[in-house]
Amino acid sequence: MLPAGPARAAAPQPGPNVFVEVMPSTVEPGHLVGLRASCQDNSVGAIVVSDAFGRVAVQPQRGLLHGTAMVKDRVLPGNYRVKLECRGGETASTMVQVVRQMKPSRGPATGFGGGAGGVASGLLLPGGLALTVTGMVVWVAATRRRGAGG
């Protein structure tokens, strides 16, 4: 039998129902992420902390804890720890990957094309309009000549 001594308070350990998730797990700076978490007691809110977005409260909703966070505009690309801090002392963590902003790529250069842009596309509408007006003037003039001559 062990001698009686001072009782130690065991630190709360994460159980299978203590977790935090970030959706999407890969994100660009300045974008929102969804947070879903669970503590031993999901009837009270908790805090999620990350260098990618700071401190965010997650609130009870449908039996879990939910929230959103805005990834800082100036955060550098890399992997950032996301830590859940429950009111009961439990913690859990995951990672979010921040990638540099991706600019949409231009389509392949496949030839002139009507919608390709550039100098030629700026001339298409005015040129087409000028040809249409010229055609109408020629038609009206031809119609009047036939009517006058006949």
PDB file of C-alpha atoms in Angstrom:
ATOM      1  CA  MET A   1       0.000   0.000   0.000  1.00  0.00           C
ATOM      2  CA  LEU A   2       1.283   3.468  -0.895  1.00  0.00           C
ATOM      3  CA  PRO A   3       1.753   6.062   1.798  1.00  0.00           C
ATOM      4  CA  ALA A   4      -0.817   8.816   1.798  1.00  0.00           C
ATOM      5  CA  GLY A   5       0.576  12.058   0.470  1.00  0.00           C
ATOM      6  CA  PRO A   6      -0.630  15.312  -0.951  1.00  0.00           C
ATOM      7  CA  ALA A   7      -3.132  14.778  -3.740  1.00  0.00           C
ATOM      8  CA  ARG A   8      -1.912  15.889  -7.156  1.00  0.00           C
ATOM      9  CA  ALA A   9      -4.289  17.430  -9.612  1.00  0.00           C
ATOM     10  CA  ALA A  10      -3.690  15.687 -12.904  1.00  0.00           C
ATOM     11  CA  ALA A  11      -3.499  17.980 -15.910  1.00  0.00           C
ATOM     12  CA  PRO A  12      -6.473  17.424 -18.200  1.00  0.00           C
ATOM     13  CA  GLN A  13      -5.497  15.258 -21.121  1.00  0.00           C
ATOM     14  CA  PRO A  14      -7.035  15.485 -24.556  1.00  0.00           C
ATOM     15  CA  GLY A  15      -9.417  12.640 -25.110  1.00  0.00           C
ATOM     16  CA  PRO A  16     -10.789  11.315 -28.370  1.00  0.00           C
ATOM     17  CA  ASN A  17     -13.474  14.001 -28.236  1.00  0.00           C
ATOM     18  CA  VAL A  18     -11.062  16.939 -27.750  1.00  0.00           C
ATOM     19  CA  PHE A  19      -9.917  18.234 -31.139  1.00  0.00           C
ATOM     20  CA  VAL A  20      -9.622  21.281 -33.392  1.00  0.00           C
ATOM     21  CA  GLU A  21      -9.930  21.391 -37.190  1.00  0.00           C
ATOM     22  CA  VAL A  22      -9.239  24.176 -39.708  1.00  0.00           C
ATOM     23  CA  MET A  23     -11.081  24.197 -43.038  1.00  0.00           C
ATOM     24  CA  PRO A  24      -9.510  24.611 -45.504  1.00  0.00           C
ATOM     25  CA  SER A  25      -6.184  23.501 -44.110  1.00  0.00           C
ATOM     26  CA  THR A  26      -4.301  25.351 -46.888  1.00  0.00           C
ATOM     27  CA  VAL A  27      -5.137  29.023 -47.313  1.00  0.00           C
ATOM     28  CA  GLU A  28      -3.830  32.312 -48.706  1.00  0.00           C
ATOM     29  CA  PRO A  29      -3.234  35.398 -46.543  1.00  0.00           C
ATOM     30  CA  GLY A  30      -6.353  37.519 -46.087  1.00  0.00           C
ATOM     31  CA  HIS A  31      -8.792  34.613 -46.484  1.00  0.00           C
ATOM     32  CA  LEU A  32     -11.279  33.151 -44.014  1.00  0.00           C
ATOM     33  CA  VAL A  33     -10.973  29.720 -42.466  1.00  0.00           C
ATOM     34  CA  GLY A  34     -13.624  27.764 -40.635  1.00  0.00           C
ATOM     35  CA  LEU A  35     -12.867  26.393 -37.183  1.00  0.00           C
ATOM     36  CA  ARG A  36     -14.510  23.301 -35.717  1.00  0.00           C
ATOM     37  CA  ALA A  37     -13.540  22.072 -32.285  1.00  0.00           C
ATOM     38  CA  SER A  38     -14.620  19.949 -29.371  1.00  0.00           C
ATOM     39  CA  CYS A  39     -13.838  20.086 -25.655  1.00  0.00           C
ATOM     40  CA  GLN A  40     -15.020  17.830 -22.830  1.00  0.00           C
ATOM     41  CA  ASP A  41     -17.834  20.368 -22.312  1.00  0.00           C
ATOM     42  CA  ASN A  42     -19.159  21.787 -25.586  1.00  0.00           C
ATOM     43  CA  SER A  43     -21.896  23.793 -23.878  1.00  0.00           C
ATOM     44  CA  VAL A  44     -19.464  26.661 -23.265  1.00  0.00           C
ATOM     45  CA  GLY A  45     -17.191  28.460 -25.703  1.00  0.00           C
ATOM     46  CA  ALA A  46     -13.445  28.066 -26.015  1.00  0.00           C
ATOM     47  CA  ILE A  47     -10.511  29.923 -27.582  1.00  0.00           C
ATOM     48  CA  VAL A  48      -8.473  28.991 -30.649  1.00  0.00           C
ATOM     49  CA  VAL A  49      -5.065  30.650 -31.006  1.00  0.00           C
ATOM     50  CA  SER A  50      -2.642  30.794 -33.944  1.00  0.00           C
ATOM     51  CA  ASP A  51       0.088  33.105 -35.192  1.00  0.00           C
ATOM     52  CA  ALA A  52      -1.711  32.923 -38.555  1.00  0.00           C
ATOM     53  CA  PHE A  53      -4.855  34.680 -37.261  1.00  0.00           C
ATOM     54  CA  GLY A  54      -4.543  35.537 -33.551  1.00  0.00           C
ATOM     55  CA  ARG A  55      -7.152  34.638 -30.858  1.00  0.00           C
ATOM     56  CA  VAL A  56     -10.644  33.588 -31.928  1.00  0.00           C
ATOM     57  CA  ALA A  57     -13.610  32.471 -29.847  1.00  0.00           C
ATOM     58  CA  VAL A  58     -15.430  29.310 -30.908  1.00  0.00           C
ATOM     59  CA  GLN A  59     -19.035  28.984 -29.747  1.00  0.00           C
ATOM     60  CA  PRO A  60     -21.377  26.024 -29.138  1.00  0.00           C
ATOM     61  CA  GLN A  61     -23.380  25.035 -32.188  1.00  0.00           C
ATOM     62  CA  ARG A  62     -24.973  21.637 -32.975  1.00  0.00           C
ATOM     63  CA  GLY A  63     -23.009  19.854 -30.242  1.00  0.00           C
ATOM     64  CA  LEU A  64     -19.570  21.169 -31.291  1.00  0.00           C
ATOM     65  CA  LEU A  65     -17.711  24.471 -31.166  1.00  0.00           C
ATOM     66  CA  HIS A  66     -17.630  26.570 -34.352  1.00  0.00           C
ATOM     67  CA  GLY A  67     -16.054  29.822 -35.461  1.00  0.00           C
ATOM     68  CA  THR A  68     -14.287  31.607 -38.293  1.00  0.00           C
ATOM     69  CA  ALA A  69     -10.953  33.364 -38.467  1.00  0.00           C
ATOM     70  CA  MET A  70      -9.359  35.712 -40.974  1.00  0.00           C
ATOM     71  CA  VAL A  71      -5.779  34.814 -41.826  1.00  0.00           C
ATOM     72  CA  LYS A  72      -3.681  37.963 -41.456  1.00  0.00           C
ATOM     73  CA  ASP A  73      -2.936  39.785 -44.720  1.00  0.00           C
ATOM     74  CA  ARG A  74       0.774  40.024 -43.998  1.00  0.00           C
ATOM     75  CA  VAL A  75       1.413  36.546 -42.612  1.00  0.00           C
ATOM     76  CA  LEU A  76       4.345  34.817 -44.305  1.00  0.00           C
ATOM     77  CA  PRO A  77       3.867  31.519 -46.121  1.00  0.00           C
ATOM     78  CA  GLY A  78       4.475  28.486 -43.922  1.00  0.00           C
ATOM     79  CA  ASN A  79       2.885  26.047 -41.482  1.00  0.00           C
ATOM     80  CA  TYR A  80       1.274  27.511 -38.376  1.00  0.00           C
ATOM     81  CA  ARG A  81       0.124  25.763 -35.219  1.00  0.00           C
ATOM     82  CA  VAL A  82      -3.545  26.175 -34.316  1.00  0.00           C
ATOM     83  CA  LYS A  83      -4.208  25.515 -30.618  1.00  0.00           C
ATOM     84  CA  LEU A  84      -7.566  24.942 -28.918  1.00  0.00           C
ATOM     85  CA  GLU A  85      -7.782  26.106 -25.287  1.00  0.00           C
ATOM     86  CA  CYS A  86     -10.834  24.695 -23.511  1.00  0.00           C
ATOM     87  CA  ARG A  87     -12.262  26.216 -20.329  1.00  0.00           C
ATOM     88  CA  GLY A  88     -11.718  22.916 -18.535  1.00  0.00           C
ATOM     89  CA  GLY A  89      -7.986  23.104 -19.295  1.00  0.00           C
ATOM     90  CA  GLU A  90      -7.918  20.596 -22.154  1.00  0.00           C
ATOM     91  CA  THR A  91      -5.952  21.512 -25.251  1.00  0.00           C
ATOM     92  CA  ALA A  92      -5.615  20.170 -28.753  1.00  0.00           C
ATOM     93  CA  SER A  93      -3.758  21.400 -31.782  1.00  0.00           C
ATOM     94  CA  THR A  94      -3.500  21.063 -35.523  1.00  0.00           C
ATOM     95  CA  MET A  95      -1.733  22.921 -38.326  1.00  0.00           C
ATOM     96  CA  VAL A  96      -2.776  25.363 -41.042  1.00  0.00           C
ATOM     97  CA  GLN A  97      -0.614  25.935 -44.107  1.00  0.00           C
ATOM     98  CA  VAL A  98      -0.446  29.480 -45.468  1.00  0.00           C
ATOM     99  CA  VAL A  99       0.622  29.726 -49.114  1.00  0.00           C
ATOM    100  CA  ARG A 100       1.548  32.845 -51.034  1.00  0.00           C
ATOM    101  CA  GLN A 101      -1.174  34.448 -53.042  1.00  0.00           C
ATOM    102  CA  MET A 102      -1.769  32.754 -56.331  1.00  0.00           C
ATOM    103  CA  LYS A 103      -2.526  34.951 -59.325  1.00  0.00           C
ATOM    104  CA  PRO A 104      -4.782  33.418 -61.954  1.00  0.00           C
ATOM    105  CA  SER A 105      -2.782  32.283 -64.938  1.00  0.00           C
ATOM    106  CA  ARG A 106      -3.538  33.533 -68.425  1.00  0.00           C
ATOM    107  CA  GLY A 107      -4.899  31.044 -70.873  1.00  0.00           C
ATOM    108  CA  PRO A 108      -2.641  29.551 -73.507  1.00  0.00           C
ATOM    109  CA  ALA A 109      -1.688  31.772 -76.439  1.00  0.00           C
ATOM    110  CA  THR A 110      -3.547  29.870 -79.142  1.00  0.00           C
ATOM    111  CA  GLY A 111      -3.911  32.488 -81.853  1.00  0.00           C
ATOM    112  CA  PHE A 112      -5.856  35.637 -82.636  1.00  0.00           C
ATOM    113  CA  GLY A 113      -9.269  34.671 -81.253  1.00  0.00           C
ATOM    114  CA  GLY A 114     -12.102  37.166 -80.881  1.00  0.00           C
ATOM    115  CA  GLY A 115     -11.896  37.516 -77.110  1.00  0.00           C
ATOM    116  CA  ALA A 116      -8.144  37.322 -76.728  1.00  0.00           C
ATOM    117  CA  GLY A 117      -7.806  40.982 -75.724  1.00  0.00           C
ATOM    118  CA  GLY A 118      -5.046  43.333 -76.715  1.00  0.00           C
ATOM    119  CA  VAL A 119      -5.003  46.059 -79.399  1.00  0.00           C
ATOM    120  CA  ALA A 120      -7.073  44.170 -81.965  1.00  0.00           C
ATOM    121  CA  SER A 121      -9.990  43.593 -79.601  1.00  0.00           C
ATOM    122  CA  GLY A 122     -10.311  47.335 -79.015  1.00  0.00           C
ATOM    123  CA  LEU A 123     -10.883  47.822 -82.766  1.00  0.00           C
ATOM    124  CA  LEU A 124     -13.456  45.070 -83.275  1.00  0.00           C
ATOM    125  CA  LEU A 125     -16.537  46.869 -81.957  1.00  0.00           C
ATOM    126  CA  PRO A 126     -15.882  50.308 -83.551  1.00  0.00           C
ATOM    127  CA  GLY A 127     -14.821  48.679 -86.842  1.00  0.00           C
ATOM    128  CA  GLY A 128     -17.906  46.478 -86.967  1.00  0.00           C
ATOM    129  CA  LEU A 129     -20.153  49.421 -86.147  1.00  0.00           C
ATOM    130  CA  ALA A 130     -18.538  51.532 -88.912  1.00  0.00           C
ATOM    131  CA  LEU A 131     -19.049  48.738 -91.474  1.00  0.00           C
ATOM    132  CA  THR A 132     -22.690  48.322 -90.440  1.00  0.00           C
ATOM    133  CA  VAL A 133     -23.417  52.063 -90.766  1.00  0.00           C
ATOM    134  CA  THR A 134     -21.625  52.199 -94.143  1.00  0.00           C
ATOM    135  CA  GLY A 135     -23.668  49.235 -95.376  1.00  0.00           C
ATOM    136  CA  MET A 136     -26.923  50.900 -94.311  1.00  0.00           C
ATOM    137  CA  VAL A 137     -25.986  54.176 -96.086  1.00  0.00           C
ATOM    138  CA  VAL A 138     -25.129  52.308 -99.297  1.00  0.00           C
ATOM    139  CA  TRP A 139     -28.419  50.349 -99.088  1.00  0.00           C
ATOM    140  CA  VAL A 140     -30.491  53.518 -98.558  1.00  0.00           C
ATOM    141  CA  ALA A 141     -28.725  55.257-101.466  1.00  0.00           C
ATOM    142  CA  ALA A 142     -29.263  52.248-103.768  1.00  0.00           C
ATOM    143  CA  THR A 143     -32.940  52.039-102.790  1.00  0.00           C
ATOM    144  CA  ARG A 144     -33.485  55.739-103.584  1.00  0.00           C
ATOM    145  CA  ARG A 145     -31.808  55.423-106.984  1.00  0.00           C
ATOM    146  CA  ARG A 146     -34.054  52.516-107.916  1.00  0.00           C
ATOM    147  CA  GLY A 147     -37.112  54.418-106.777  1.00  0.00           C
ATOM    148  CA  ALA A 148     -36.091  57.570-108.680  1.00  0.00           C
ATOM    149  CA  GLY A 149     -35.183  55.671-111.840  1.00  0.00           C
ATOM    150  CA  GLY A 150     -38.194  53.410-111.953  1.00  0.00           C
TER     151      GLY A 150
END
